[in-house]
Amino acid sequence: MKTKLLIPLLLLCCQAVWSTRPPQIDGEEMQDVEEFGDLILHCRGSKALHWDNVDIKEIFPLDAGYYYCRYNDSNDSSNDKKSVASVFVFVNGRDQSFLNHYLNAVPPHPAGETLHIDCTVSNRNYNVILKINGIDVTEEERVKYDPTKGFSIEDVTMEDQGLYVCESGGKKQEVTVTITNVNPEDETCIKEQEKCEGVRWYPCCFVSLIPTINIYIYLTQQGAPTRFGGFFNLLP
């Protein structure tokens, strides 16, 4: 009798374990495809999938990048490791080097943390150089490069602010980066200045060592704080 009960329980346990497994995409997590070739990706899983295959004819360098396969009940392709599978596809073309046309603006970055510069490439074999204010820092120990994510610069300091330029195959991408020695999470507001019925305003500001002032105003109503403000350049 015990054996008869044990087998169904084991089957239920196995089914539960399998149901929690993430979907799987055939092949390696990073794949190379020749320009004008075909890209075919198959995905399988234990639940309904957002897609089960990708079939692109005559792929171009701009088709390079991440491809995600997820269960229908997942909306977070980047972070939901239990319900999402991904593969990064490189396209081996001749003319296109950087995957994106330009670098997005980088918000003021706290000193002491790792800074990411997303100068990814469509071909993993492209040589990419990073310059900060005209100085090549590619080979520095604190600088790491991942062709799927770009550069990461560890433990940045105030001296690391300025113009960042990525160079590859005669092409350039650049972005200006500001480093601040103040962590917005550690802001301390001055005393309450004004009261309204049911509303409290808390002016708060701090000044970093760079020519930028960060001004914030806190509005608290029924225990729900909201922050307004931003970064203002003091240079003419």
PDB file of C-alpha atoms in Angstrom, residues 38-132:
ATOM      1  CA  ASP A  38      19.951  32.909 -41.546  1.00  0.00           C
ATOM      2  CA  LEU A  39      19.272  33.042 -37.808  1.00  0.00           C
ATOM      3  CA  ILE A  40      17.145  30.188 -36.475  1.00  0.00           C
ATOM      4  CA  LEU A  41      16.533  29.842 -32.737  1.00  0.00           C
ATOM      5  CA  HIS A  42      14.238  27.306 -31.106  1.00  0.00           C
ATOM      6  CA  CYS A  43      12.941  27.589 -27.561  1.00  0.00           C
ATOM      7  CA  ARG A  44      11.179  25.003 -25.431  1.00  0.00           C
ATOM      8  CA  GLY A  45       9.738  24.930 -21.942  1.00  0.00           C
ATOM      9  CA  SER A  46       7.146  23.420 -19.661  1.00  0.00           C
ATOM     10  CA  LYS A  47       4.602  26.235 -19.981  1.00  0.00           C
ATOM     11  CA  ALA A  48       3.191  28.486 -22.673  1.00  0.00           C
ATOM     12  CA  LEU A  49       5.998  30.538 -24.224  1.00  0.00           C
ATOM     13  CA  HIS A  50       6.084  34.106 -25.456  1.00  0.00           C
ATOM     14  CA  TRP A  51       7.790  32.663 -28.553  1.00  0.00           C
ATOM     15  CA  ASP A  52       8.999  29.200 -29.465  1.00  0.00           C
ATOM     16  CA  ASN A  53      11.285  29.997 -32.415  1.00  0.00           C
ATOM     17  CA  VAL A  54      13.011  32.816 -34.261  1.00  0.00           C
ATOM     18  CA  ASP A  55      13.594  32.575 -37.992  1.00  0.00           C
ATOM     19  CA  ILE A  56      15.320  35.549 -39.636  1.00  0.00           C
ATOM     20  CA  LYS A  57      16.389  35.427 -43.270  1.00  0.00           C
ATOM     21  CA  GLU A  58      19.439  37.432 -44.383  1.00  0.00           C
ATOM     22  CA  ILE A  59      20.446  38.790 -40.988  1.00  0.00           C
ATOM     23  CA  PHE A  60      22.162  42.186 -40.757  1.00  0.00           C
ATOM     24  CA  PRO A  61      24.618  43.529 -38.142  1.00  0.00           C
ATOM     25  CA  LEU A  62      21.868  45.627 -36.562  1.00  0.00           C
ATOM     26  CA  ASP A  63      20.010  42.377 -35.833  1.00  0.00           C
ATOM     27  CA  ALA A  64      22.736  41.479 -33.338  1.00  0.00           C
ATOM     28  CA  GLY A  65      21.954  41.601 -29.629  1.00  0.00           C
ATOM     29  CA  TYR A  66      19.969  39.733 -26.989  1.00  0.00           C
ATOM     30  CA  TYR A  67      17.062  37.470 -27.905  1.00  0.00           C
ATOM     31  CA  TYR A  68      14.753  36.509 -25.056  1.00  0.00           C
ATOM     32  CA  CYS A  69      12.375  33.579 -24.699  1.00  0.00           C
ATOM     33  CA  ARG A  70      10.028  33.767 -21.722  1.00  0.00           C
ATOM     34  CA  TYR A  71       6.931  32.199 -20.275  1.00  0.00           C
ATOM     35  CA  ASN A  72       3.750  34.153 -20.859  1.00  0.00           C
ATOM     36  CA  ASP A  73       3.367  34.893 -17.152  1.00  0.00           C
ATOM     37  CA  SER A  74       6.715  36.731 -16.995  1.00  0.00           C
ATOM     38  CA  ASN A  75       7.186  40.402 -17.896  1.00  0.00           C
ATOM     39  CA  ASP A  76      10.820  40.910 -16.837  1.00  0.00           C
ATOM     40  CA  SER A  77      13.061  39.631 -19.608  1.00  0.00           C
ATOM     41  CA  SER A  78      16.289  40.928 -18.056  1.00  0.00           C
ATOM     42  CA  ASN A  79      16.038  39.743 -14.439  1.00  0.00           C
ATOM     43  CA  ASP A  80      13.556  36.861 -14.228  1.00  0.00           C
ATOM     44  CA  LYS A  81      16.004  33.952 -14.487  1.00  0.00           C
ATOM     45  CA  LYS A  82      13.368  31.350 -13.584  1.00  0.00           C
ATOM     46  CA  SER A  83      11.020  32.190 -16.444  1.00  0.00           C
ATOM     47  CA  VAL A  84      13.323  33.645 -19.090  1.00  0.00           C
ATOM     48  CA  ALA A  85      16.079  32.283 -21.334  1.00  0.00           C
ATOM     49  CA  SER A  86      18.330  34.474 -23.434  1.00  0.00           C
ATOM     50  CA  VAL A  87      20.983  34.249 -26.112  1.00  0.00           C
ATOM     51  CA  PHE A  88      23.270  36.946 -27.480  1.00  0.00           C
ATOM     52  CA  VAL A  89      23.740  36.824 -31.237  1.00  0.00           C
ATOM     53  CA  PHE A  90      26.783  38.344 -32.938  1.00  0.00           C
ATOM     54  CA  VAL A  91      26.685  39.110 -36.649  1.00  0.00           C
ATOM     55  CA  ASN A  92      30.011  38.908 -38.448  1.00  0.00           C
ATOM     56  CA  GLY A  93      29.748  41.807 -40.846  1.00  0.00           C
ATOM     57  CA  ARG A  94      32.353  44.105 -42.363  1.00  0.00           C
ATOM     58  CA  ASP A  95      30.962  47.639 -42.083  1.00  0.00           C
ATOM     59  CA  GLN A  96      29.017  47.821 -38.829  1.00  0.00           C
ATOM     60  CA  SER A  97      31.041  47.859 -35.620  1.00  0.00           C
ATOM     61  CA  PHE A  98      28.990  49.264 -32.735  1.00  0.00           C
ATOM     62  CA  LEU A  99      25.621  47.697 -32.055  1.00  0.00           C
ATOM     63  CA  ASN A 100      23.973  51.001 -31.075  1.00  0.00           C
ATOM     64  CA  HIS A 101      24.148  54.199 -33.101  1.00  0.00           C
ATOM     65  CA  TYR A 102      25.132  56.289 -30.091  1.00  0.00           C
ATOM     66  CA  LEU A 103      25.687  56.061 -26.337  1.00  0.00           C
ATOM     67  CA  ASN A 104      22.822  57.077 -24.073  1.00  0.00           C
ATOM     68  CA  ALA A 105      23.426  59.905 -21.624  1.00  0.00           C
ATOM     69  CA  VAL A 106      24.846  58.707 -18.298  1.00  0.00           C
ATOM     70  CA  PRO A 107      23.269  60.230 -15.149  1.00  0.00           C
ATOM     71  CA  PRO A 108      25.655  61.571 -12.458  1.00  0.00           C
ATOM     72  CA  HIS A 109      27.426  58.528 -11.060  1.00  0.00           C
ATOM     73  CA  PRO A 110      28.519  58.066  -7.414  1.00  0.00           C
ATOM     74  CA  ALA A 111      32.229  57.778  -6.729  1.00  0.00           C
ATOM     75  CA  GLY A 112      33.428  54.384  -5.494  1.00  0.00           C
ATOM     76  CA  GLU A 113      30.963  52.393  -7.604  1.00  0.00           C
ATOM     77  CA  THR A 114      31.272  50.599 -10.941  1.00  0.00           C
ATOM     78  CA  LEU A 115      30.457  52.623 -14.039  1.00  0.00           C
ATOM     79  CA  HIS A 116      29.108  50.913 -17.178  1.00  0.00           C
ATOM     80  CA  ILE A 117      29.609  52.260 -20.696  1.00  0.00           C
ATOM     81  CA  ASP A 118      27.411  50.339 -23.146  1.00  0.00           C
ATOM     82  CA  CYS A 119      29.552  50.422 -26.299  1.00  0.00           C
ATOM     83  CA  THR A 120      28.632  46.896 -27.389  1.00  0.00           C
ATOM     84  CA  VAL A 121      29.600  45.554 -30.796  1.00  0.00           C
ATOM     85  CA  SER A 122      27.848  43.408 -33.376  1.00  0.00           C
ATOM     86  CA  ASN A 123      30.944  41.218 -33.865  1.00  0.00           C
ATOM     87  CA  ARG A 124      32.735  39.820 -30.816  1.00  0.00           C
ATOM     88  CA  ASN A 125      36.071  39.907 -32.662  1.00  0.00           C
ATOM     89  CA  TYR A 126      36.100  43.687 -33.050  1.00  0.00           C
ATOM     90  CA  ASN A 127      38.807  45.434 -31.076  1.00  0.00           C
ATOM     91  CA  VAL A 128      37.321  48.173 -28.869  1.00  0.00           C
ATOM     92  CA  ILE A 129      39.334  50.906 -27.124  1.00  0.00           C
ATOM     93  CA  LEU A 130      38.105  53.085 -24.254  1.00  0.00           C
ATOM     94  CA  LYS A 131      39.517  56.557 -23.692  1.00  0.00           C
ATOM     95  CA  ILE A 132      38.782  58.890 -20.785  1.00  0.00           C
TER      96      ILE A 132
END
